[in-house]
mmCIF file of C-alpha atoms in Angstrom:
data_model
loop_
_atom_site.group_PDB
_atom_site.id
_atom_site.type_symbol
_atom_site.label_atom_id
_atom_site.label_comp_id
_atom_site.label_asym_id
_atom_site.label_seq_id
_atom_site.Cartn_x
_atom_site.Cartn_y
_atom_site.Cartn_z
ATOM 1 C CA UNK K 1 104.667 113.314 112.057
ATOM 2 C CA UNK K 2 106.353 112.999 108.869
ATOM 3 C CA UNK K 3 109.666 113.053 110.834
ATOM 4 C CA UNK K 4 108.486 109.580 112.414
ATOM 5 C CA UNK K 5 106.869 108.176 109.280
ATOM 6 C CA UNK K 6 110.497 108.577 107.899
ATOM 7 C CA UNK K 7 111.983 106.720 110.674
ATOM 8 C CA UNK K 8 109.226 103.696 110.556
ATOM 9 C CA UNK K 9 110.120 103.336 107.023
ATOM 10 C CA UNK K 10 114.311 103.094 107.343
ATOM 11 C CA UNK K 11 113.206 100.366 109.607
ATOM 12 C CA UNK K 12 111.252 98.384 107.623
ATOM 13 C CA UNK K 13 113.516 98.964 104.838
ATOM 14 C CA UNK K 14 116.168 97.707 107.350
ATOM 15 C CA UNK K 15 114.350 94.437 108.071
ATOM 16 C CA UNK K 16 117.344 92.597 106.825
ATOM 17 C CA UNK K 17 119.539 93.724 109.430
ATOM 18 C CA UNK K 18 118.808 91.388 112.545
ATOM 19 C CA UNK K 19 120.449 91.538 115.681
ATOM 20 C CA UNK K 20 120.302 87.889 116.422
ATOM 21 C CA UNK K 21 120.184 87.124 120.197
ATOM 22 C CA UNK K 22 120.727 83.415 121.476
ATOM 23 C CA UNK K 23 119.286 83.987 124.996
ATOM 24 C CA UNK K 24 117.048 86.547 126.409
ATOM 25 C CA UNK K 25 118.019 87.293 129.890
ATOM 26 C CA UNK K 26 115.870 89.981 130.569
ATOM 27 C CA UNK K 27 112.820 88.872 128.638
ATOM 28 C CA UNK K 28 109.399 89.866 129.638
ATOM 29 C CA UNK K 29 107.407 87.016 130.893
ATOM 30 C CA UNK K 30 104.077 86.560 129.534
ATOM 31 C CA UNK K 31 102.223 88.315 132.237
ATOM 32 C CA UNK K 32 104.178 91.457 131.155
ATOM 33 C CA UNK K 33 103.241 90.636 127.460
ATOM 34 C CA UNK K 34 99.347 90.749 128.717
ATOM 35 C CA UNK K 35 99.839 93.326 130.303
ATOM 36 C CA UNK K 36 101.528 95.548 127.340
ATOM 37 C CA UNK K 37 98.517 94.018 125.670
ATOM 38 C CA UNK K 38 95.820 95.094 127.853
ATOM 39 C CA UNK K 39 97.431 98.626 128.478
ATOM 40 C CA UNK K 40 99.951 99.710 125.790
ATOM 41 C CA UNK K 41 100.202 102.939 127.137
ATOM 42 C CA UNK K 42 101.396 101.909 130.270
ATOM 43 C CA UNK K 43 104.372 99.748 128.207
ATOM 44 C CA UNK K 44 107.938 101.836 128.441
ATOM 45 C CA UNK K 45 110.687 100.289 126.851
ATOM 46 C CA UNK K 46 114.173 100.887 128.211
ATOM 47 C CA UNK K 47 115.835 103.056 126.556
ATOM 48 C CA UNK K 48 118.978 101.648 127.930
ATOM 49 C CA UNK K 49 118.560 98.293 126.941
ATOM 50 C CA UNK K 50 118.115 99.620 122.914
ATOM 51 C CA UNK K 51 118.914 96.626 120.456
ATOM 52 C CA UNK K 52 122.534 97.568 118.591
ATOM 53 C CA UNK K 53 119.901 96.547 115.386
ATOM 54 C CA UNK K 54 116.424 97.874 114.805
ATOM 55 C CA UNK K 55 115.490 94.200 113.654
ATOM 56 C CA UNK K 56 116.049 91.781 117.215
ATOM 57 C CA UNK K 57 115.612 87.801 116.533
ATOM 58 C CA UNK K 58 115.003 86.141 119.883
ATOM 59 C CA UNK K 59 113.989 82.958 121.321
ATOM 60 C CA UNK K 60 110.245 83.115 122.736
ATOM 61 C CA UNK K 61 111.457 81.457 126.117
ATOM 62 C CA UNK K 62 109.840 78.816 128.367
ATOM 63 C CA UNK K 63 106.886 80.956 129.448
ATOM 64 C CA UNK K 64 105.836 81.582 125.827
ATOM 65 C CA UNK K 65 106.399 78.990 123.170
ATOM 66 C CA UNK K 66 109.501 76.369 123.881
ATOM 67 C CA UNK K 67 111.309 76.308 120.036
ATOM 68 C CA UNK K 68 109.511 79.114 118.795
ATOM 69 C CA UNK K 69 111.428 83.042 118.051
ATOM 70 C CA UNK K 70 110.055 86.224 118.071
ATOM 71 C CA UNK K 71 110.791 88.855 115.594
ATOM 72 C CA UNK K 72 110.557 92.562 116.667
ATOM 73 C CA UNK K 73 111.000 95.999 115.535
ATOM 74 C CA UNK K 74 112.070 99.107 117.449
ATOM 75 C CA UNK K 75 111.751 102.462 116.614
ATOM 76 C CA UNK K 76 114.210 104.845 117.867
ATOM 77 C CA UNK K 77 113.683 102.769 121.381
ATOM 78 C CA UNK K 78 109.620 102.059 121.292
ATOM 79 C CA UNK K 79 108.790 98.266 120.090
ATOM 80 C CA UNK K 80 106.652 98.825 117.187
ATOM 81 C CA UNK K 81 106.248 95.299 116.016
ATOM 82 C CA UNK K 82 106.631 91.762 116.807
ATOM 83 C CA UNK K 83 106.134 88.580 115.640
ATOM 84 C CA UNK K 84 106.436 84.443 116.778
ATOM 85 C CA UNK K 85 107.425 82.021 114.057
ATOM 86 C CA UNK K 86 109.080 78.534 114.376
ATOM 87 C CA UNK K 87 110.516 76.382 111.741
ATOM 88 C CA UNK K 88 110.888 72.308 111.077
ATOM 89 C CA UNK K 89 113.940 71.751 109.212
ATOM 90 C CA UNK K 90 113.066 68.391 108.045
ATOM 91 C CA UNK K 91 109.683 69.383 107.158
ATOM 92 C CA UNK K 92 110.963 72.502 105.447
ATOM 93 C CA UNK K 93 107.891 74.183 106.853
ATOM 94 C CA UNK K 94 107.227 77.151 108.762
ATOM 95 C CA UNK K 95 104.761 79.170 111.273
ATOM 96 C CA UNK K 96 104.201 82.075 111.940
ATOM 97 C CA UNK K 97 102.014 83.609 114.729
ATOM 98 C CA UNK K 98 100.477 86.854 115.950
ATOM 99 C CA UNK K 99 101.923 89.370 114.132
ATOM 100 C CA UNK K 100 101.333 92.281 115.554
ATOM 101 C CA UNK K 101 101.994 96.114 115.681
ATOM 102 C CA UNK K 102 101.724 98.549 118.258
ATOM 103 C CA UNK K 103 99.914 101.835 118.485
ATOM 104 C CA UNK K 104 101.126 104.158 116.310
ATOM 105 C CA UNK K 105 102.944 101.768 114.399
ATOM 106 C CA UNK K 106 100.211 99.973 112.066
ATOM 107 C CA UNK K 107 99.822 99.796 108.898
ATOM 108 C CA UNK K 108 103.522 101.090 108.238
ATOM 109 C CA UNK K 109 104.994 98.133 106.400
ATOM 110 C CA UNK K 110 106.320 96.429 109.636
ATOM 111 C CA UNK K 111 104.617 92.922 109.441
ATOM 112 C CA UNK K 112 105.349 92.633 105.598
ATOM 113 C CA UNK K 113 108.725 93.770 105.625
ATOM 114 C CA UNK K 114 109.319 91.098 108.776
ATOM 115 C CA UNK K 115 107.681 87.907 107.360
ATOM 116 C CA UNK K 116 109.741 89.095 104.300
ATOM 117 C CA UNK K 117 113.146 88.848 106.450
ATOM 118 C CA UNK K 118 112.321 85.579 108.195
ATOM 119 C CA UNK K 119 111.607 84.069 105.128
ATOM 120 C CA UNK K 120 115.009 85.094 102.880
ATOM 121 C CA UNK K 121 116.874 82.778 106.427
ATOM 122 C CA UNK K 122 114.714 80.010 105.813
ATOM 123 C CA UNK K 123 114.765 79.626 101.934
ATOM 124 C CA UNK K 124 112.521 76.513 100.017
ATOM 125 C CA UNK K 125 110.230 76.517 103.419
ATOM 126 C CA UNK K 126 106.494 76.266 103.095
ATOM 127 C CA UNK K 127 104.728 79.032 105.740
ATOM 128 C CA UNK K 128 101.520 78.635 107.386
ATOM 129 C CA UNK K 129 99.859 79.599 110.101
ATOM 130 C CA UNK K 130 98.525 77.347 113.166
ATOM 131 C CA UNK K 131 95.389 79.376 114.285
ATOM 132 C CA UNK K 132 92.335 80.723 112.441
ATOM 133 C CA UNK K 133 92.905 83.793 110.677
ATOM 134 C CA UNK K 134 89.998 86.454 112.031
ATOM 135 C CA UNK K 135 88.011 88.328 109.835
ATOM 136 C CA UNK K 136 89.829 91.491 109.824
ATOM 137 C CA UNK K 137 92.856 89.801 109.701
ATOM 138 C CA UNK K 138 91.866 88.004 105.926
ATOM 139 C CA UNK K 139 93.168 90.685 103.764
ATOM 140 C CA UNK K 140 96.736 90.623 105.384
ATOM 141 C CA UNK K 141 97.269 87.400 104.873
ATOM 142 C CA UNK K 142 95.958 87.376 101.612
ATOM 143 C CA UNK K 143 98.092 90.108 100.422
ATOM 144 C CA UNK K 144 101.684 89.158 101.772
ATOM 145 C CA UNK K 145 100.667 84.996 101.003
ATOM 146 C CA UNK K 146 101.179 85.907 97.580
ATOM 147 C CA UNK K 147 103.477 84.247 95.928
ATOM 148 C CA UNK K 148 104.599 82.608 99.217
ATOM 149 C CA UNK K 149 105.171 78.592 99.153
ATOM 150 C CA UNK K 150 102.138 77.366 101.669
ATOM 151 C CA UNK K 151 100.651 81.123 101.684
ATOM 152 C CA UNK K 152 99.987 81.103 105.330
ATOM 153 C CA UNK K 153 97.268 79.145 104.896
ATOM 154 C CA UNK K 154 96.334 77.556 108.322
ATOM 155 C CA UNK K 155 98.127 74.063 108.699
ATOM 156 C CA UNK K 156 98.471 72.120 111.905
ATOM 157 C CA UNK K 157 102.301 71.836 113.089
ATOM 158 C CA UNK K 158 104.255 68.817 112.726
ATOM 159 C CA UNK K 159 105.619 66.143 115.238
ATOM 160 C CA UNK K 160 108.727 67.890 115.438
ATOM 161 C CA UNK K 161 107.363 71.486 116.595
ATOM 162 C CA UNK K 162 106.250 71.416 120.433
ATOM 163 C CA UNK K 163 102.649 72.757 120.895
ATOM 164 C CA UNK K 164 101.839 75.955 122.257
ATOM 165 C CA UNK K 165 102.047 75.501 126.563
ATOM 166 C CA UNK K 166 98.762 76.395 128.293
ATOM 167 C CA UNK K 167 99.082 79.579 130.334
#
């Protein structure tokens, strides 16, 4: 175990180096994504298909959020973390969206050490959230909002950012 506490570290201390992808051929549409939801377990990742990066930067795509990127993490070649964020340039504000880690992967440093990363790209950018923050979800915003211009305090978007599309 210590062996892949090691490795989930030198990722998050990697979160710097992105692998910045323009189009996402091969993404999974968003039944997939429920269904990794619903049943992690049954999620396999091809190992084939491993980033050249631990750190991948992708557009969310039309079935998810039109504008919007996802940040993700891989482990060796599991996807430990991932999350959605968009950004208005002339608003110089951002959003960011469920963060979240997989199973086996929480609590490792992965969602700090990502908002972290997307925020050294988007320098003098105010970051908030557009949903309610659930209960058990208070502390980690509390904790990595520190210090953070807007603090991911909850904010509706701006004209410029294209709602979320009903699924």
């Amino acid at each position: 175990m210590a062996d892949g506490e090691a490795a989930i570290r030198a990722v998050a201390r990697r979160a710097d180096h992105v692998y910045w992808v323009r189009e996402w051929p091969d993404k999974p549409t968003w039944r997939d994504r429920l269904r990794r939801w619903m049943d992690p377990a049954s999620y396999h990742f091809d190992r084939t298909a491993t980033p050249p990066e631990p750190w991948v930067d992708r557009p969310a795509g039309y079935y998810e959020r039109t504008g919007w990127r996802i940040r993700a993490a891989y482990v060796r070649s599991d996807l430990a973390f991932e999350v959605e964020y968009v950004v208005c340039n002339p608003c110089k504000i951002g959003w960011v969206e469920a963060p979240y880690a997989y199973e086996g992967y929480k609590r490792c440093g992965l969602a700090s050490a990502a908002l972290r990363s997307v925020r050294s790209v988007y320098p003098g950018v105010q970051w908030h959230t557009g949903g309610g923050h659930v209960r058990e979800a208070e502390p980690f915003w509390s904790a990595v909002g520190v210090g953070v211009a807007g603090g991911y305090t909850q904010r509706g978007r701006c004209r410029h950012v294209e709602p979320r599309r009903a699924q």
